[in-house]
Short mmCIF file of C-alpha atoms and ligand atoms in Angstrom, two decimals:
data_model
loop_
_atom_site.label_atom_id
_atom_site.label_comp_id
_atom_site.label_asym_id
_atom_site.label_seq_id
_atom_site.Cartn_x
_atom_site.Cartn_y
_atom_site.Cartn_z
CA UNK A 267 -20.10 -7.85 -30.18
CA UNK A 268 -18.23 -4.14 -30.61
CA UNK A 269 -19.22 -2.54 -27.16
CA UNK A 270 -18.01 0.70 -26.18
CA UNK A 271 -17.60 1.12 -22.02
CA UNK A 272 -15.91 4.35 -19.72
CA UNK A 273 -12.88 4.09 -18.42
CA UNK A 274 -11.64 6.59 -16.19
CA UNK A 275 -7.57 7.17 -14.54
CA UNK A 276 -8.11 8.42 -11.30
CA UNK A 277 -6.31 10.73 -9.52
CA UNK A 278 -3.55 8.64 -7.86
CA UNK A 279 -2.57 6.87 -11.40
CA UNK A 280 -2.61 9.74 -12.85
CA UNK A 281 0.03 11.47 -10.39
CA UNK A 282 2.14 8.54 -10.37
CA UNK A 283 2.16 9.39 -14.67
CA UNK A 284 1.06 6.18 -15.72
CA UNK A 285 -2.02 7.29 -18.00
CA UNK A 286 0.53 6.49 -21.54
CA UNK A 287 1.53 2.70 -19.76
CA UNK A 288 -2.60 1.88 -18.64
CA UNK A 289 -3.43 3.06 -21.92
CA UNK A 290 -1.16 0.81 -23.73
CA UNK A 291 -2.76 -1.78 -21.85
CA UNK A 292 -5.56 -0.79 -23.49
CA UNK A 293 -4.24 -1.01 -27.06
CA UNK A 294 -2.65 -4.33 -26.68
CA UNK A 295 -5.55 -5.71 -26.02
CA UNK A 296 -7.14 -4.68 -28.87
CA UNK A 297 -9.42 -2.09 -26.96
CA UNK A 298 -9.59 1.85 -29.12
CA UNK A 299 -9.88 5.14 -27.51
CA UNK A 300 -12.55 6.95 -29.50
CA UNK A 301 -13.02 9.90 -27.10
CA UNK A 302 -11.22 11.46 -24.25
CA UNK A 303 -10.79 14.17 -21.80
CA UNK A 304 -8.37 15.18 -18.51
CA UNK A 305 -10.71 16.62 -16.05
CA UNK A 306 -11.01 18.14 -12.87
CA UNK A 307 -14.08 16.82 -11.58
CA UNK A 308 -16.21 19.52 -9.29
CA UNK A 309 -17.82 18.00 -6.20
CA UNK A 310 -21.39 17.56 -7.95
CA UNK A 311 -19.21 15.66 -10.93
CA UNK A 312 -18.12 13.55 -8.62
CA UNK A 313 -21.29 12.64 -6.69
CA UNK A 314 -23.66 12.81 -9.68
CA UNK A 315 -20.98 10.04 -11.14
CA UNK A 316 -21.43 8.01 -8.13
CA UNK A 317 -24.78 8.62 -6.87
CA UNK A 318 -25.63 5.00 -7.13
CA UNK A 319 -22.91 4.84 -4.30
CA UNK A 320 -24.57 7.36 -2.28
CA UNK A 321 -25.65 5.44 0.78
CA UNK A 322 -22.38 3.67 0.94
CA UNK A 323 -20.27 4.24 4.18
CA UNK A 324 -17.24 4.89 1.70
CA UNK A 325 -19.34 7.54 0.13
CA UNK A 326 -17.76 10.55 0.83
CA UNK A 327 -14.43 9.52 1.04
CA UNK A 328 -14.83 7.99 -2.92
CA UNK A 329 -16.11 11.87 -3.60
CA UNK A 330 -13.10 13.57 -2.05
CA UNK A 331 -10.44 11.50 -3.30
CA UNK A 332 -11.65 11.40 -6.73
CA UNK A 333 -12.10 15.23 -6.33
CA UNK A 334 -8.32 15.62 -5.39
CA UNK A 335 -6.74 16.01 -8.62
CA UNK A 336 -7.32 15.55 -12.03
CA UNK A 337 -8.84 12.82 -13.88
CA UNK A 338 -8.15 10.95 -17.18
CA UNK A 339 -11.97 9.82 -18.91
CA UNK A 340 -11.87 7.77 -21.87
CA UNK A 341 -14.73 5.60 -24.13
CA UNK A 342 -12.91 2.57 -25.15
CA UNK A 343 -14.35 0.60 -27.83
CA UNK A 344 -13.61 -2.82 -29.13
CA UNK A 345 -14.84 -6.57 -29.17
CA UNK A 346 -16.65 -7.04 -25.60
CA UNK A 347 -15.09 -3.89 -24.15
CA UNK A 348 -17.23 -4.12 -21.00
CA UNK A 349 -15.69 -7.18 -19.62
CA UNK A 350 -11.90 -6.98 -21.47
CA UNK A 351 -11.49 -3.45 -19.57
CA UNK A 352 -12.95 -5.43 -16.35
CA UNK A 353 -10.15 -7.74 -16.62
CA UNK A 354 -7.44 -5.47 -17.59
CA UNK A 355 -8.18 -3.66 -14.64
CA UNK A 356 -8.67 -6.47 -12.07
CA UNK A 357 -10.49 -6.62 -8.38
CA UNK A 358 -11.88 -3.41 -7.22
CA UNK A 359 -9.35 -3.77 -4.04
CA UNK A 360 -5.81 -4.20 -5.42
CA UNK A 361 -5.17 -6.32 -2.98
CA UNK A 362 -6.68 -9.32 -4.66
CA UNK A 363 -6.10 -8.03 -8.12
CA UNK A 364 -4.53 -11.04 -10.33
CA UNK A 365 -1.08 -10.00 -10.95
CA UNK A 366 -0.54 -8.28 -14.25
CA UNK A 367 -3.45 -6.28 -14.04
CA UNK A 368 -3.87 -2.87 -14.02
CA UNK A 369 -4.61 -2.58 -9.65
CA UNK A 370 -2.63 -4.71 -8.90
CA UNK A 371 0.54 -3.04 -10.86
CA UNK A 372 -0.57 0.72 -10.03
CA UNK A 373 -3.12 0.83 -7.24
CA UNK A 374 -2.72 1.35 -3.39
CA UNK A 375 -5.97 0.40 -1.91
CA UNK A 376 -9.56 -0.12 -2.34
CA UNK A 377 -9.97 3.56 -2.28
CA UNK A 378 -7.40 4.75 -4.08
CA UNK A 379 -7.35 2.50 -7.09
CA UNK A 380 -6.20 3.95 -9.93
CA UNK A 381 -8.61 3.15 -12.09
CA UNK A 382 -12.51 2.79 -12.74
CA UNK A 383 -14.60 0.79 -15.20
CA UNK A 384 -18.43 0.56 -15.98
CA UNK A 385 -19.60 -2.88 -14.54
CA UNK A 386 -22.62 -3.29 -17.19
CA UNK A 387 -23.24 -2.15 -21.40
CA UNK A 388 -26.01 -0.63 -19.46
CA UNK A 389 -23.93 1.55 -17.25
CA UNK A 390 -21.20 2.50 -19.90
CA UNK A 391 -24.28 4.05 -22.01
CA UNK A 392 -25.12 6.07 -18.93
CA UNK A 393 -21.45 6.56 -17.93
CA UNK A 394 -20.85 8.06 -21.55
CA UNK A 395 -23.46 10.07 -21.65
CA UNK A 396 -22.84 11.94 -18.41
CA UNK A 397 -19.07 12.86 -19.18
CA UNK A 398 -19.18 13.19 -23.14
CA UNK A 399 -21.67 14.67 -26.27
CA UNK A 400 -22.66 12.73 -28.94
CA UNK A 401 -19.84 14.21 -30.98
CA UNK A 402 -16.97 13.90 -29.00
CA UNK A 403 -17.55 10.31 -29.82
CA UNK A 404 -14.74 9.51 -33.01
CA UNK A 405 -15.67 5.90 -34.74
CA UNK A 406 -12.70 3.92 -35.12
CA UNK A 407 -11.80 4.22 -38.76
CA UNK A 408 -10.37 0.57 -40.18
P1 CMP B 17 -15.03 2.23 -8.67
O1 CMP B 17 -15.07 1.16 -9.69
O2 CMP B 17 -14.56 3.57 -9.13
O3 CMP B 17 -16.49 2.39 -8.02
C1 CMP B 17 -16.68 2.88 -6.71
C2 CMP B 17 -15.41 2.98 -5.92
O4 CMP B 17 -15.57 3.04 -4.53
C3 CMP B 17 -14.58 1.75 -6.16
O5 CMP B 17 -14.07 1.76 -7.48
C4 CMP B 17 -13.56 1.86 -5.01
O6 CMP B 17 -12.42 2.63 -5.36
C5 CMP B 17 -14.33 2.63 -3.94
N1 CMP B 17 -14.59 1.79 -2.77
C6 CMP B 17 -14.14 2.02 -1.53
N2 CMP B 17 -14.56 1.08 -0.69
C7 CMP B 17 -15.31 0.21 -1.41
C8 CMP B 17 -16.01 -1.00 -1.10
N3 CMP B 17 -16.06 -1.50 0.13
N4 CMP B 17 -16.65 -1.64 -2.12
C9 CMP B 17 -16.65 -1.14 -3.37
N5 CMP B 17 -15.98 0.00 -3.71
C10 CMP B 17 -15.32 0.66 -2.75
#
C-alpha cells in the first residue's frame, strides 16, 4: 500500500552536507518527498519528539545532540514507505548497519546517526502531525 512515514537528517548528516546524496537515496528507491522543512529544533521540540524515549538513560544526550544544529524533516511517500525508509537507513547503531545503507555510509555512532525514521504507520501519523499542518502536505502528482 502507498504509506507516507517521517524522515528526519539529523544534525551530524546534515553538517557533513549530505542531505542532496540521502535524499537521492530516497528517490531511487522510488520513495517522494511531499513536504519538507530545515529546522532548528528548540529543547521542548526535541523532547516532545522523543518523549516516548524519556526514561531512557540516553535521554538527554539524544535531546542535546539533536538540539545542536539544524535539522532536515521530510514526509516521504511511496509503496510501503515505512519499512523501504527502514532499510535505506539501516541499524539504529551504524555499526551493524548493512553496508550500502544510509548509517552505515554517513553515521558515526549510535548517537549520532545521521538519520531517523518512524518505526510504525502508526508513529509516522503521529510523527507528521507534530512537525507539519495538514497543508504543508503536497500529493504526489503522476
Ligand atoms: P532514532 O531513530 O532517532 O530514535 C532514538 C535515538 O536514540 C536513536 O535513533 C539513536 O540515535 C539514539 N540512541 C542512543 N542510544 C540508543 C540505544 N541504546 N537504543 C536506541 N537508540 C539509541
Amino acid at each position: 500500500a502507498i504509506e507516507r512515514t517521517i524522515s528526519i537528517i539529523k544534525p551530524d548528516a546534515v553538517a557533513k552536507n549530505v542531505i542532496g546524496e540521502i535524499y537521492s537515496r530516497f528517490e531511487k528507491a522510488g520513495l517522494t518527498v511531499v513536504a519538507s522543512k530545515m529546522k532548528q529544533l528548540s529543547q521542548a521540540d526535541a523532547e516532545g519528539f522523543y518523549a516516548v524515549h524519556k526514561e531512557r538513560p540516553f535521554f538527554n544526550d539524544l535531546v542535546s545532540f539533536m538540539t545542536s544544529g539544524p535539522v532536515m524533516i521530510q514526509v516521504l511517500e511511496g509503496e510501503n514507505a515505512v519499512l523501504k525508509n527502514r532499510e535505506l537507513m539501516g541499524a539504529t547503531n551504524p555499526s551493524e548497519a548493512d553496508a550500502g545503507t544510509i548509517r552505515a555510509d554517513f553515521a558515526q555512532s549510535i548517537d549520532e546517526n545521521a538519520v531517523h525514521g518512524s518505526d510504525s504507520l502508526e508513529n509516522a501519523n503521529i510523527e507528521t502531525e507534530y512537525f507539519f499542518a495538514k497543508e504543508e502536505l503536497c500529493p504526489r502528482l503522476r
